[in-house]
XYZ file of C-alpha atoms in Angstrom:
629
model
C 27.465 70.980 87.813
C 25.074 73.954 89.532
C 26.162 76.328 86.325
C 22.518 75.786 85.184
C 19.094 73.884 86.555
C 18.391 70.571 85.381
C 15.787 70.669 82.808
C 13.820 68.100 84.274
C 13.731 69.746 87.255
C 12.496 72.749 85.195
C 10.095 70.258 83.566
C 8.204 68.911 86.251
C 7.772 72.438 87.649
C 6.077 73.229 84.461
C 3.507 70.314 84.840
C 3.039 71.446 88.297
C 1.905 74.970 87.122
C -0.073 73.307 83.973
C -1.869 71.118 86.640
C -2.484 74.296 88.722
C -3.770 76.708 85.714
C -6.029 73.577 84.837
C -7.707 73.769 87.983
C -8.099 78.010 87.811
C -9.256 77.853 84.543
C -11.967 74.819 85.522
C -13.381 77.380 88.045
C -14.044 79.965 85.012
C -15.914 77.138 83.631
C -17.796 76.007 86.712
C -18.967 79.535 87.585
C -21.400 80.262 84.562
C -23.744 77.628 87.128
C -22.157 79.359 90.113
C -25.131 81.921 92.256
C -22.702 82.956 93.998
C -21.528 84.498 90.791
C -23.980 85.156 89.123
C -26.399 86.864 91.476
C -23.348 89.800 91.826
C -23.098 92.982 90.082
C -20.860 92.486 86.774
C -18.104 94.482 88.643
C -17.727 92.089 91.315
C -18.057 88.906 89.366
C -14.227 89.297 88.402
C -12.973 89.942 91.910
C -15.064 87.116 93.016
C -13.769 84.819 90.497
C -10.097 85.823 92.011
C -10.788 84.618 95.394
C -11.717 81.097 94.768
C -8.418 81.150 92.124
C -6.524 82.271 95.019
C -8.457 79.472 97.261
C -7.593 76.936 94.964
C -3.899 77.853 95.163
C -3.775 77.892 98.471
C -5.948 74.659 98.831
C -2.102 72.887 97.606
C 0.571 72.717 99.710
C 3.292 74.780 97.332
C 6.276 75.133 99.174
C 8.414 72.705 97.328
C 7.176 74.007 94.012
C 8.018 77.714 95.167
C 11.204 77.202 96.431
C 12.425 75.993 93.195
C 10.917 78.479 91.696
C 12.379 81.342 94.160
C 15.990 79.030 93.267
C 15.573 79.871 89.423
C 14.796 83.858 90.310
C 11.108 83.136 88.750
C 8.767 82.909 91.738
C 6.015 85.858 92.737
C 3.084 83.339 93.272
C 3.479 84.485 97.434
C 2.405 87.921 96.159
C -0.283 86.295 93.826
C -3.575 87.875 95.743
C -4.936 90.537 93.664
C -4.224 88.733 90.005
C -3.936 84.793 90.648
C -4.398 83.747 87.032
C -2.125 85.710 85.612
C 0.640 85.398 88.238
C 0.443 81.654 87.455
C 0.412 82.530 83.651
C 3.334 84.744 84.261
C 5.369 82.695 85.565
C 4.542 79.426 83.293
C 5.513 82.151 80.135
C 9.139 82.686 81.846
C 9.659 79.038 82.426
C 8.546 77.921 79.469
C 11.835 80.258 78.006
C 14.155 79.121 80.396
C 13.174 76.047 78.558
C 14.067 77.429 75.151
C 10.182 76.118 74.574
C 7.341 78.166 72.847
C 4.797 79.804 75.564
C 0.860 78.363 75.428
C 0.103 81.042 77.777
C -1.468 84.193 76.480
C 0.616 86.971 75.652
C 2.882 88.901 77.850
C 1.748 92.595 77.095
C -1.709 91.395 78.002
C -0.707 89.333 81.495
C 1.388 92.836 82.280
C -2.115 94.926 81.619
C -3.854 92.005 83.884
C -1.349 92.965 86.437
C -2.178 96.665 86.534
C -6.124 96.270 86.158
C -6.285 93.736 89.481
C -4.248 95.948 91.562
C -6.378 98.945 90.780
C -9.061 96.836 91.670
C -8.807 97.058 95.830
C -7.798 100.269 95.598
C -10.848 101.149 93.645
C -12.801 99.498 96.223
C -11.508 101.194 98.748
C -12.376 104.604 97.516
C -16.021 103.368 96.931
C -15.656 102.137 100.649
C -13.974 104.715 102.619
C -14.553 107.952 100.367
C -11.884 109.627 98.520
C -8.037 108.862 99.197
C -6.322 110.130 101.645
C -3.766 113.100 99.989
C -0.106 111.970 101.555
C -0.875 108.157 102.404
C -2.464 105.044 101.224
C -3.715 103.768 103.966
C -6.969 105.796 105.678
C -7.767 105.770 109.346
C -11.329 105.349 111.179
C -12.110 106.882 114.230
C -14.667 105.636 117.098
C -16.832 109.229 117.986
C -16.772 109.687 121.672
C -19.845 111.187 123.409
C -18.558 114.332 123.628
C -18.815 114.554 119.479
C -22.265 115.025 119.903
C -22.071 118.530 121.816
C -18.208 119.494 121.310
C -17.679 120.580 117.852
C -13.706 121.815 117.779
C -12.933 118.241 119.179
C -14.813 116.931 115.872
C -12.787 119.448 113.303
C -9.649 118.870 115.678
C -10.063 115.295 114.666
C -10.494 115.797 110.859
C -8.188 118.338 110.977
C -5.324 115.719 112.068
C -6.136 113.190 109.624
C -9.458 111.173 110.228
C -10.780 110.041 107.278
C -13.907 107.881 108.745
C -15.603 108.299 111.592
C -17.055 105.298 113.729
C -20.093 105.415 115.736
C -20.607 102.847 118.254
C -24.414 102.439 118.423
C -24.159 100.445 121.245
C -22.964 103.615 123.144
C -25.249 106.477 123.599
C -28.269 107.090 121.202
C -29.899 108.843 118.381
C -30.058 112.033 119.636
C -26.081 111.776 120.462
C -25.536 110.438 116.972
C -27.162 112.858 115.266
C -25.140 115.455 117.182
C -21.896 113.761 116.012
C -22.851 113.296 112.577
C -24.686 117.068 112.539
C -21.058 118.714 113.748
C -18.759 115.846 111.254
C -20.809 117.602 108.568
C -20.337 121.369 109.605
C -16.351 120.490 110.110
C -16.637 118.978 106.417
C -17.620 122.094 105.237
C -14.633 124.300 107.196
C -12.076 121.956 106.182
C -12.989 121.342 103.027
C -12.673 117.565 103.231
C -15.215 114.889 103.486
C -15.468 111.947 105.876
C -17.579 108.708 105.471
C -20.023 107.457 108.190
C -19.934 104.471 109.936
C -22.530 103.169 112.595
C -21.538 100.002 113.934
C -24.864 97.994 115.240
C -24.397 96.469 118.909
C -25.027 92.436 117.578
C -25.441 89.679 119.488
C -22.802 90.494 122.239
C -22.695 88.115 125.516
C -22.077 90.159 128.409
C -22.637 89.267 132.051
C -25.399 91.053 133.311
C -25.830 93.294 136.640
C -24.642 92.587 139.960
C -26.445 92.740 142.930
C -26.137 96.180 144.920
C -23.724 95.849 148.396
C -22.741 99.112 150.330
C -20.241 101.600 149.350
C -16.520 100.924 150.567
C -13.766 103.742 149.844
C -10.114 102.013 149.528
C -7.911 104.655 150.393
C -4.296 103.517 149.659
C -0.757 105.623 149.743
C 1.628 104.658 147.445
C 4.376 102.636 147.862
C 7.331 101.520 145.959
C 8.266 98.061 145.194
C 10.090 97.163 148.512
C 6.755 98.689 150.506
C 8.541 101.795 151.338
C 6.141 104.700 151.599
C 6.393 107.249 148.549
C 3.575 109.760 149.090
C 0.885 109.330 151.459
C -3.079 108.902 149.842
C -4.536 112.412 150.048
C -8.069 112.866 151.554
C -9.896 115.650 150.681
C -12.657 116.285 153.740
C -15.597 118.133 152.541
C -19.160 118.555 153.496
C -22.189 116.855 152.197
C -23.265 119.900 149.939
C -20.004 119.815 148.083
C -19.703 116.227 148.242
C -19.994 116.043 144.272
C -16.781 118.356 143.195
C -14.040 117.569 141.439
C -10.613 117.393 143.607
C -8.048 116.140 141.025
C -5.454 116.320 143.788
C -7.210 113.992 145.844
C -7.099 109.927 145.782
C -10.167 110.148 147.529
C -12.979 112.552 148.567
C -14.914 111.618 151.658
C -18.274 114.026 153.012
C -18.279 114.699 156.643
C -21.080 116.852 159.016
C -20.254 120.760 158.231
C -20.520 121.383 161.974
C -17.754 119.019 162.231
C -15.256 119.498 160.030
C -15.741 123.598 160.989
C -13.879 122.379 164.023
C -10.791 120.566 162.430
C -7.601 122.742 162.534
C -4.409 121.664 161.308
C -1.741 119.303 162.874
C -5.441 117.336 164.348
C -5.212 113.625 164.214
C -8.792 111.990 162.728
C -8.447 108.255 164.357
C -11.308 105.381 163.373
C -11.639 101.421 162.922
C -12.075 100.790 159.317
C -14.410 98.768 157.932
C -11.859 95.345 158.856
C -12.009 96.463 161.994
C -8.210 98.089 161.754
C -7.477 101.088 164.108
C -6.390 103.957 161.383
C -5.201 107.306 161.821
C -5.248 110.359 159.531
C -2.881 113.471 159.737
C -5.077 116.978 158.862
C -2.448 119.454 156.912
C -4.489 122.017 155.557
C -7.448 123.449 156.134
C -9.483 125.749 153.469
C -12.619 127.650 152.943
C -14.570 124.962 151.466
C -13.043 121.762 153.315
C -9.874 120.390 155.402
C -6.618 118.237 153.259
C -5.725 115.201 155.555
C -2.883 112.445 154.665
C -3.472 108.246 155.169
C 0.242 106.870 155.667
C -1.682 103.159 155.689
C -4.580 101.710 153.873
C -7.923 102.275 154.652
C -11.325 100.843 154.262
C -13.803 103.536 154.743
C -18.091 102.583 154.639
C -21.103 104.105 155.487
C -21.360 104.053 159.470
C -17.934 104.656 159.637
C -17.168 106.741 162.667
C -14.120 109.498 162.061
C -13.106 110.474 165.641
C -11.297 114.211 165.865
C -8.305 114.353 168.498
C -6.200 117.484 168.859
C -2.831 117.496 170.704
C -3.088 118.597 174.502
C -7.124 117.871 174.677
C -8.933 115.306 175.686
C -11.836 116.030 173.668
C -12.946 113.913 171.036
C -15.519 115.150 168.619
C -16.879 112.686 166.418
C -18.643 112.364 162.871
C -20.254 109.273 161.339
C -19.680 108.633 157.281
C -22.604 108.713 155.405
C -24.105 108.848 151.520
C -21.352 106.664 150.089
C -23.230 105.519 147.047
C -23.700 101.507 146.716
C -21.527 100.096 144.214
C -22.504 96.539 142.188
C -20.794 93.064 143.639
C -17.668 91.504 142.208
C -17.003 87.797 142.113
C -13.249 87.119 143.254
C -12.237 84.090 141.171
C -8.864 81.917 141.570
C -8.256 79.058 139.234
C -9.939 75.803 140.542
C -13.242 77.787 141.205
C -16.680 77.006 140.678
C -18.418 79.491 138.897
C -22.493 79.598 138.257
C -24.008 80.871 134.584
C -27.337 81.766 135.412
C -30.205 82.209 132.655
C -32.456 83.891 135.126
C -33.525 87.776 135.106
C -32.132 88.497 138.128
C -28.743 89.915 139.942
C -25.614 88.380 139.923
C -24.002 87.413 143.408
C -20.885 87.085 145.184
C -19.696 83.534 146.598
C -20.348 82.750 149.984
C -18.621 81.366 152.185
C -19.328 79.869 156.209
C -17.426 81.399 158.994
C -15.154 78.589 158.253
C -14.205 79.677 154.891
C -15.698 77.031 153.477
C -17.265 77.664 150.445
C -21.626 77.592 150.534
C -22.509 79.003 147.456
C -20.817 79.593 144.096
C -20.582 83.043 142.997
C -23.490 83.567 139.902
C -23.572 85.920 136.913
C -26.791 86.260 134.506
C -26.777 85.560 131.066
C -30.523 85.357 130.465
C -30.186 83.968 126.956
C -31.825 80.822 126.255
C -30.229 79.690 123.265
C -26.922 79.606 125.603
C -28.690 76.897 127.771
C -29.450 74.793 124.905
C -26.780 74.602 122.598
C -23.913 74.147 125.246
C -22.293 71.303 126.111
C -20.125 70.124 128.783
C -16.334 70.408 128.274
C -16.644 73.320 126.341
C -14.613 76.211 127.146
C -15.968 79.761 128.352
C -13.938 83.185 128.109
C -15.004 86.277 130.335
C -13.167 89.811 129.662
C -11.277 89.419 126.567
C -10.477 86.116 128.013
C -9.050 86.853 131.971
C -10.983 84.305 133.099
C -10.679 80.684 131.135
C -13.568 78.225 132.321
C -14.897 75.172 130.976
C -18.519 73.775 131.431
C -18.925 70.930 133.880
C -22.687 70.816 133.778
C -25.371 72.053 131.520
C -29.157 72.872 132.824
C -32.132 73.896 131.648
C -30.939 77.730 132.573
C -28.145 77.321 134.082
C -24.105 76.254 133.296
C -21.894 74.959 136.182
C -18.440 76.423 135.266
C -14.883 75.557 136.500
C -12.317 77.960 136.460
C -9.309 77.083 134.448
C -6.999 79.817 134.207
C -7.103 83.082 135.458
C -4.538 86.094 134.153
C -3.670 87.250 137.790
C -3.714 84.921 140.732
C -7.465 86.791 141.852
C -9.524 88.207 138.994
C -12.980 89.775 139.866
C -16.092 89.053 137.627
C -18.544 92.158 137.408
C -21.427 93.199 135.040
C -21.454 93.997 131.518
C -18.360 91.469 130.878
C -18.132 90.215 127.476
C -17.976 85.964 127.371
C -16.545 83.918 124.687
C -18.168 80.982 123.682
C -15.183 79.771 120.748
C -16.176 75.970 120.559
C -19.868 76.125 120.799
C -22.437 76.858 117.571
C -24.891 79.279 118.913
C -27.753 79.782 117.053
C -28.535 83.605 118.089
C -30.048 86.113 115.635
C -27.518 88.114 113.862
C -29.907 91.579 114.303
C -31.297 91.535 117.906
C -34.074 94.140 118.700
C -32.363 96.661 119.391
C -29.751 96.485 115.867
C -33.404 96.854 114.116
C -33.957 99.668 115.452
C -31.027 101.054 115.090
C -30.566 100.551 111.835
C -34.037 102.359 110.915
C -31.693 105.633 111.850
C -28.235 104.465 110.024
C -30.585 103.402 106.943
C -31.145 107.321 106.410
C -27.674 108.602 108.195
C -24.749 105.983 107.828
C -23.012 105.798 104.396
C -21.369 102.448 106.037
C -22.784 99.771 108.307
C -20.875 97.333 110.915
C -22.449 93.772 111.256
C -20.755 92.981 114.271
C -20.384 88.982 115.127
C -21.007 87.730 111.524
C -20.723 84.434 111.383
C -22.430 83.544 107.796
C -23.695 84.457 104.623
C -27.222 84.096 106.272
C -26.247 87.424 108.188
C -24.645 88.935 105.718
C -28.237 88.738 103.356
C -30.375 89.118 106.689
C -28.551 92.685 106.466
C -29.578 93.528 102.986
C -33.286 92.339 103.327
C -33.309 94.674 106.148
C -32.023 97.919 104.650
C -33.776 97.532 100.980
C -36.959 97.215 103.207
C -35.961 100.673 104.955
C -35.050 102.394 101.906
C -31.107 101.963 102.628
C -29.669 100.584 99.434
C -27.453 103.201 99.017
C -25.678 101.980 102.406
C -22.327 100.252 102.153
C -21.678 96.845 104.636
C -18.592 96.217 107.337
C -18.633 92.454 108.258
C -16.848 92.296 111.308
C -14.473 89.212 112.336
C -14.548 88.444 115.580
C -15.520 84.723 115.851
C -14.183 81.469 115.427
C -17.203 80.751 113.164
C -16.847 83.810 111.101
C -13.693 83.838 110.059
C -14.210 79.891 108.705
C -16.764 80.967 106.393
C -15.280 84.282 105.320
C -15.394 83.444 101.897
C -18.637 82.497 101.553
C -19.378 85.945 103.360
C -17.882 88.143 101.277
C -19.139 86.355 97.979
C -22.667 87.615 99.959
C -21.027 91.272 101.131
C -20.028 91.836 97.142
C -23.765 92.269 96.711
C -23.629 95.499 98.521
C -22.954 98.675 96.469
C -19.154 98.231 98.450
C -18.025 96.112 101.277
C -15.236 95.772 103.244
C -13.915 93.580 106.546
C -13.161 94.797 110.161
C -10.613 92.209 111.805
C -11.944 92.718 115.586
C -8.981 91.409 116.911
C -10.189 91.452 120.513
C -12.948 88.775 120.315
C -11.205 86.940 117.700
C -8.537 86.418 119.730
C -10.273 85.507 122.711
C -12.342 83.186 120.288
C -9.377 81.557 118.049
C -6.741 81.480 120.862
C -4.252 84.594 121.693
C -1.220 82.722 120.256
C -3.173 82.243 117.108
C -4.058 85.850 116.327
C -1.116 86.530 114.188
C -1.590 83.833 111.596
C -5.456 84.278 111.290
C -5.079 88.149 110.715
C -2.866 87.142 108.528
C -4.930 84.487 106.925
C -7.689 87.277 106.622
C -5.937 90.130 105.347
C -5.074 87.532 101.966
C -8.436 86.124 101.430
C -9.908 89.837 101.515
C -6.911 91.021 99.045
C -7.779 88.322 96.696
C -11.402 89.540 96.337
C -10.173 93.140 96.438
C -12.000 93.513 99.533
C -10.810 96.762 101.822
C -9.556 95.539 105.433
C -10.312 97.720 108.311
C -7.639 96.814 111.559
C -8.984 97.132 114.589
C -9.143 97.040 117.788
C -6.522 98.537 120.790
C -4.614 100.384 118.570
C -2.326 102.516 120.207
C -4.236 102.077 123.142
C -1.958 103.713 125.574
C -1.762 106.661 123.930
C -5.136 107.214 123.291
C -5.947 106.766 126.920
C -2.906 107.882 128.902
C -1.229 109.883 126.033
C 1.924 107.872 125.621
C 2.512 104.864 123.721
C 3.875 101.373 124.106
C 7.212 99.731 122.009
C 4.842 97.158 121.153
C 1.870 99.478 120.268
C 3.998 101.104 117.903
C 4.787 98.445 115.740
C 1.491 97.142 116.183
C 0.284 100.481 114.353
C 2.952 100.368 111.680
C 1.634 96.714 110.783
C -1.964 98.115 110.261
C -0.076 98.806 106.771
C -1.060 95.895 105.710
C -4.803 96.687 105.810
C -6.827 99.370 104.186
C -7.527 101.346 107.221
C -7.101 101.538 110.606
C -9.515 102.332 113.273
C -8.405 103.994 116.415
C -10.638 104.022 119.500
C -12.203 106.825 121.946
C -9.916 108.244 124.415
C -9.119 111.610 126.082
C -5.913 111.587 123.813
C -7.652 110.945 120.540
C -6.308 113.591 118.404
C -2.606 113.404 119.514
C -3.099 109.298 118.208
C -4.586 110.245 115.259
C -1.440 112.512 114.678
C 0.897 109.243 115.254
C -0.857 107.366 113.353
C -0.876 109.652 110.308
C 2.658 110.066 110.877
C 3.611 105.996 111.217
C 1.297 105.153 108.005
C 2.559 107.758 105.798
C 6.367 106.604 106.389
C 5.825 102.248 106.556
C 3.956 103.123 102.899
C 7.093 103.423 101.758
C 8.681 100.217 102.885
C 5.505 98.167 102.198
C 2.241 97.714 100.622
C 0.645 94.619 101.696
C 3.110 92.100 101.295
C 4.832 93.719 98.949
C 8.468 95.487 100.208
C 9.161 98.775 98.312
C 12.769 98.808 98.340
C 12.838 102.320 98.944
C 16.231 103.205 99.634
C 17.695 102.924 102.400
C 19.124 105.585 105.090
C 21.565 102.878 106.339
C 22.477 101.943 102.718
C 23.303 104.892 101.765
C 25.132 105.825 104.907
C 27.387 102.654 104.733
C 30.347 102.947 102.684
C 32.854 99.968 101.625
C 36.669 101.012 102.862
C 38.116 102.804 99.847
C 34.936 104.343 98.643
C 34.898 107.984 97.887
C 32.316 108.016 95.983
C 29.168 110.039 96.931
């Protein structure tokens, strides 16, 4: 008979929930003894206590228990973040009168007022975090100051003006003088728009990052386009000038090359400009136009143009040939091409990276090298350990570990040949690195956002230890008022997130920037998903504001158009407090998306919680026979 659920089916469920409620309620009692606890501010202690209820409900593997309880129409411990204990007691109260048995639990008026106090909670936070709520959407939005905030201030009102609500400076771009500009015109544009806009200066951290290149000569790749099948399209435009204008801006052209003035005065139109390129190819050029200040020529095959390069000028029904030689192409830094199966040198040395090399052969003499000159690299590796470079193009794995240097093999590769320049960012997922959490330079930097910022970003944070390295730091420079960002973006950090925000609750607010772009390189691409996730509930549960980060609607911000995927990317930022959008010469027009995408998925969804607003197809859809309206 499935008219009604066995009772003791309904009976075991309630010894389950007993056995779980025993356990919460055993943390209450544990935490009077608890520093973690104790050491916070009373108005943390409760939020705090939440997060290791919600840890011990998720410590149990409760899917049995909650799909009987989703069977019997009584389950909501999946939404259980922001009020644990009295979710559990909520649902114990409604089974116990399924039951026909008397509730132990406490009342129900007071578990519904429970309900209502936690939930205020995070949004309470997030005012205290972010500044006042945004008027027409729940969800506020963070943007990363470009340089030109520091002199431009219409771009900075434009910005507020479309819906910014924080604004991010990235101190390790640019300097004080530039961030006192940006923060010097976000104050004036308070003032004319008559809304305010919280500060954050995100410190530099321990970031790996290859270091320079050695210098080789300039080469100029000229290229027409062509489409898929190699048929020409357009041909590459040249743009022929002389060495005095050599530095203006042609937008038309792919490429700009500076000839002798007495030589290009003789170039007419219809003249053919024929050379051997840098390969040693024979390469003609058609001239088309010829102006005032220079001479428009058309490539209709690649090109390889260096200094010494000797541009030969032929006109139709002369045998004349009046030549130029290229010159003051600027040297551009070395690339390491890399192919899976490649040796690769770490190098803990000062000094330039360099290029493979290779005999006349083609077999290989050297490895290409890139400098890291960190020592704690050198010691804490260890072979078979994997390596990431740029967000994780290039997948290596250590073969060898010296005193300063790492003998790499390449692994995987995202196109068949990746190159490997300076100022790269390297993953280092599996291996515990024992770097500072403030280098040098975040010290000084933070002597300027002590006095400026009303938020700082710890970027890398991998433990409490950073977390209360931070603190020391800003009490000491008079900064107490200043609220903390941990940022997420290791392996190690997000395992002990919640012992770092039991230390971030010690700040007058705190909140959690999921830096997806390291994480994933750090936790696996394919994993990203689930440990946002993962993040996004442990922060809820300690009513900790989530900041979502990183490439959002990327595309657009750069090229001014946006992806399918970047789109729903965006509207899933919903789930988090705030979402930070990054520089870009389409800034504002993203900032105007984004307003627009947040302020319509806050009506489907809030957290993990669906809205059930109605629905435009649901109330478009009518069953044959149905006139009603």
């Amino acid at each position: 008979n499935n008219a009604s659920p066995d009772a003791a089916v309904c009976r075991d469920l309630a010894r389950q929930l007993r056995s779980l409620r025993a356990e919460i309620v055993a943390i209450d009692g544990r935490s009077v003894d608890d520093e973690r606890i104790t050491a916070l501010p009373a108005s943390a202690r409760e939020s705090a206590l939440n997060l290791l209820h919600y840890l011990a409900l998720r410590s149990r593997d409760l899917r049995v228990l909650q799909e009987h309880l989703v069977r019997l129409g009584l389950s909501s411990l999946g939404r259980s973040e922001a009020h644990v204990r009295v979710t559990v007691d909520a649902v114990m109260h409604n089974l116990s009168l399924l039951l026909g048995e008397e509730s132990d639990g406490p009342d129900p008026a007071d578990v519904y007022a429970a309900f209502d106090a936690r939930a205020e909670r995070l949004q309470e936070n997030s005012v205290r975090l972010l500044g006042d709520k945004p008027a027409k959407r729940r969800g506020y939005i963070m943007v990363t100051m470009p340089t030109e905030a520091a002199h431009d201030y219409l771009l900075v009102h434009a910005l507020l003006d479309s819906g910014m609500d924080c604004a991010r400076i990235n101190c390790a771009h640019d300097g004080p003088d530039a961030w006192a500009g940006m923060i010097r015109n976000l104050r004036y544009a308070e003032r004319t728009a008559g809304r305010k806009c919280r500060v954050l200066m995100d410190l530099g951290g321990p970031k790996l990052r290859t270091g320079p290149m050695q210098q080789v000569p300039g080469v100029l790749k000229i290229r027409p386009r062509r489409a898929r099948d190699g048929q020409l399209v357009r041909p590459a435009r040249i743009w022929l000038t002389s060495s005095a204008a050599a530095g203006r801006d042609y937008g038309a052209a792919d490429v700009t090359v500076a000839v002798d003035p007495a030589w290009l005065a003789g170039v007419r139109a219809g003249d053919r400009i024929r050379f051997e390129d840098a390969r040693g190819s024979n390469r003609a050029w058609r001239v088309r136009e010829v102006a005032p200040e220079g001479a428009w020529a058309e490539a209709r095959k690649t090109a390889y143009v260096a200094n010494g390069t000797v541009l030969g000028l032929e006109r139709l029904g002369d045998d004349s040939s009046a030549r130029t030689v290229v010159a003051g192409l600027p040297s551009q830094e070395a690339e390491i091409s890399l192919r899976s199966g490649d040796v690769l040198l770490l190098d803990g040395r000062d000094a330039p990276g360099t290029p493979a090399m290779h005999d006349t052969d083609g077999q290989l003499l050297t490895p290409g090298r890139v400098a890291l000159p960190i020592a704690e690299v050198y010691h804490d590796a260890c072979p078979g350990e994997p390596v990431y470079f740029d967000d994780g193009r290039i997948a290596c794995i250590i073969e060898r570990v010296e005193s300063q240097q790492l003998q790499l093999r390449v692994t995987r590769t995202r196109n068949p040949v990746e190159r490997l320049g300076g100022d790269k960012g390297i993953n280092f997922p599996d291996t515990e690195l024992n770097l500072p959490a403030l280098s040098t330079r975040d010290l000084e930097d933070l002597g300027f956002a002590a006095r400026h910022a009303d938020m700082v970003g710890l970027s890398f944070t991998n433990s409490p230890a950073d977390v209360r390295l931070l603190r020391e730091h800003l009490e000491r420079l008079g900064g107490e008022q200043v609220s903390v960002v941990v940022k997420i973006e290791t392996k190690r950090g997000f395992g002990n997130l919640p012992p770092i925000l039991l230390e971030a609750m010690q700040f007058p607010a705190c909140g959690v920037m999921i830096a997806r772009g390291d994480l994933a390189v750090e936790t696996g691409f394919e994993r990203l998903a689930e440990v946002q996730e993962e993040i996004l509930w442990v922060c809820e549960a300690a009513h900790v504001p989530v900041i979502w980060a990183t490439q959002v609607l990327e595309a657009l911000t750069k090229y001014g158009h946006a992806t399918r995927a970047e789109i729903t990317d965006a509207a899933m930022g919903q789930a988090a407090e705030c979402v930070m959008l990054n520089k870009g010469p389409h800034i504002q027009r993203a900032v105007q998306v984004l307003d627009d995408i947040l302020q319509r998925m806050q009506g489907h969804r809030a957290k993990k919680r669906s809205m059930l607003r109605k629905l435009e197809l649901a109330a478009m859809f009518r069953p044959a026979g149905d006139t009603a309206r």
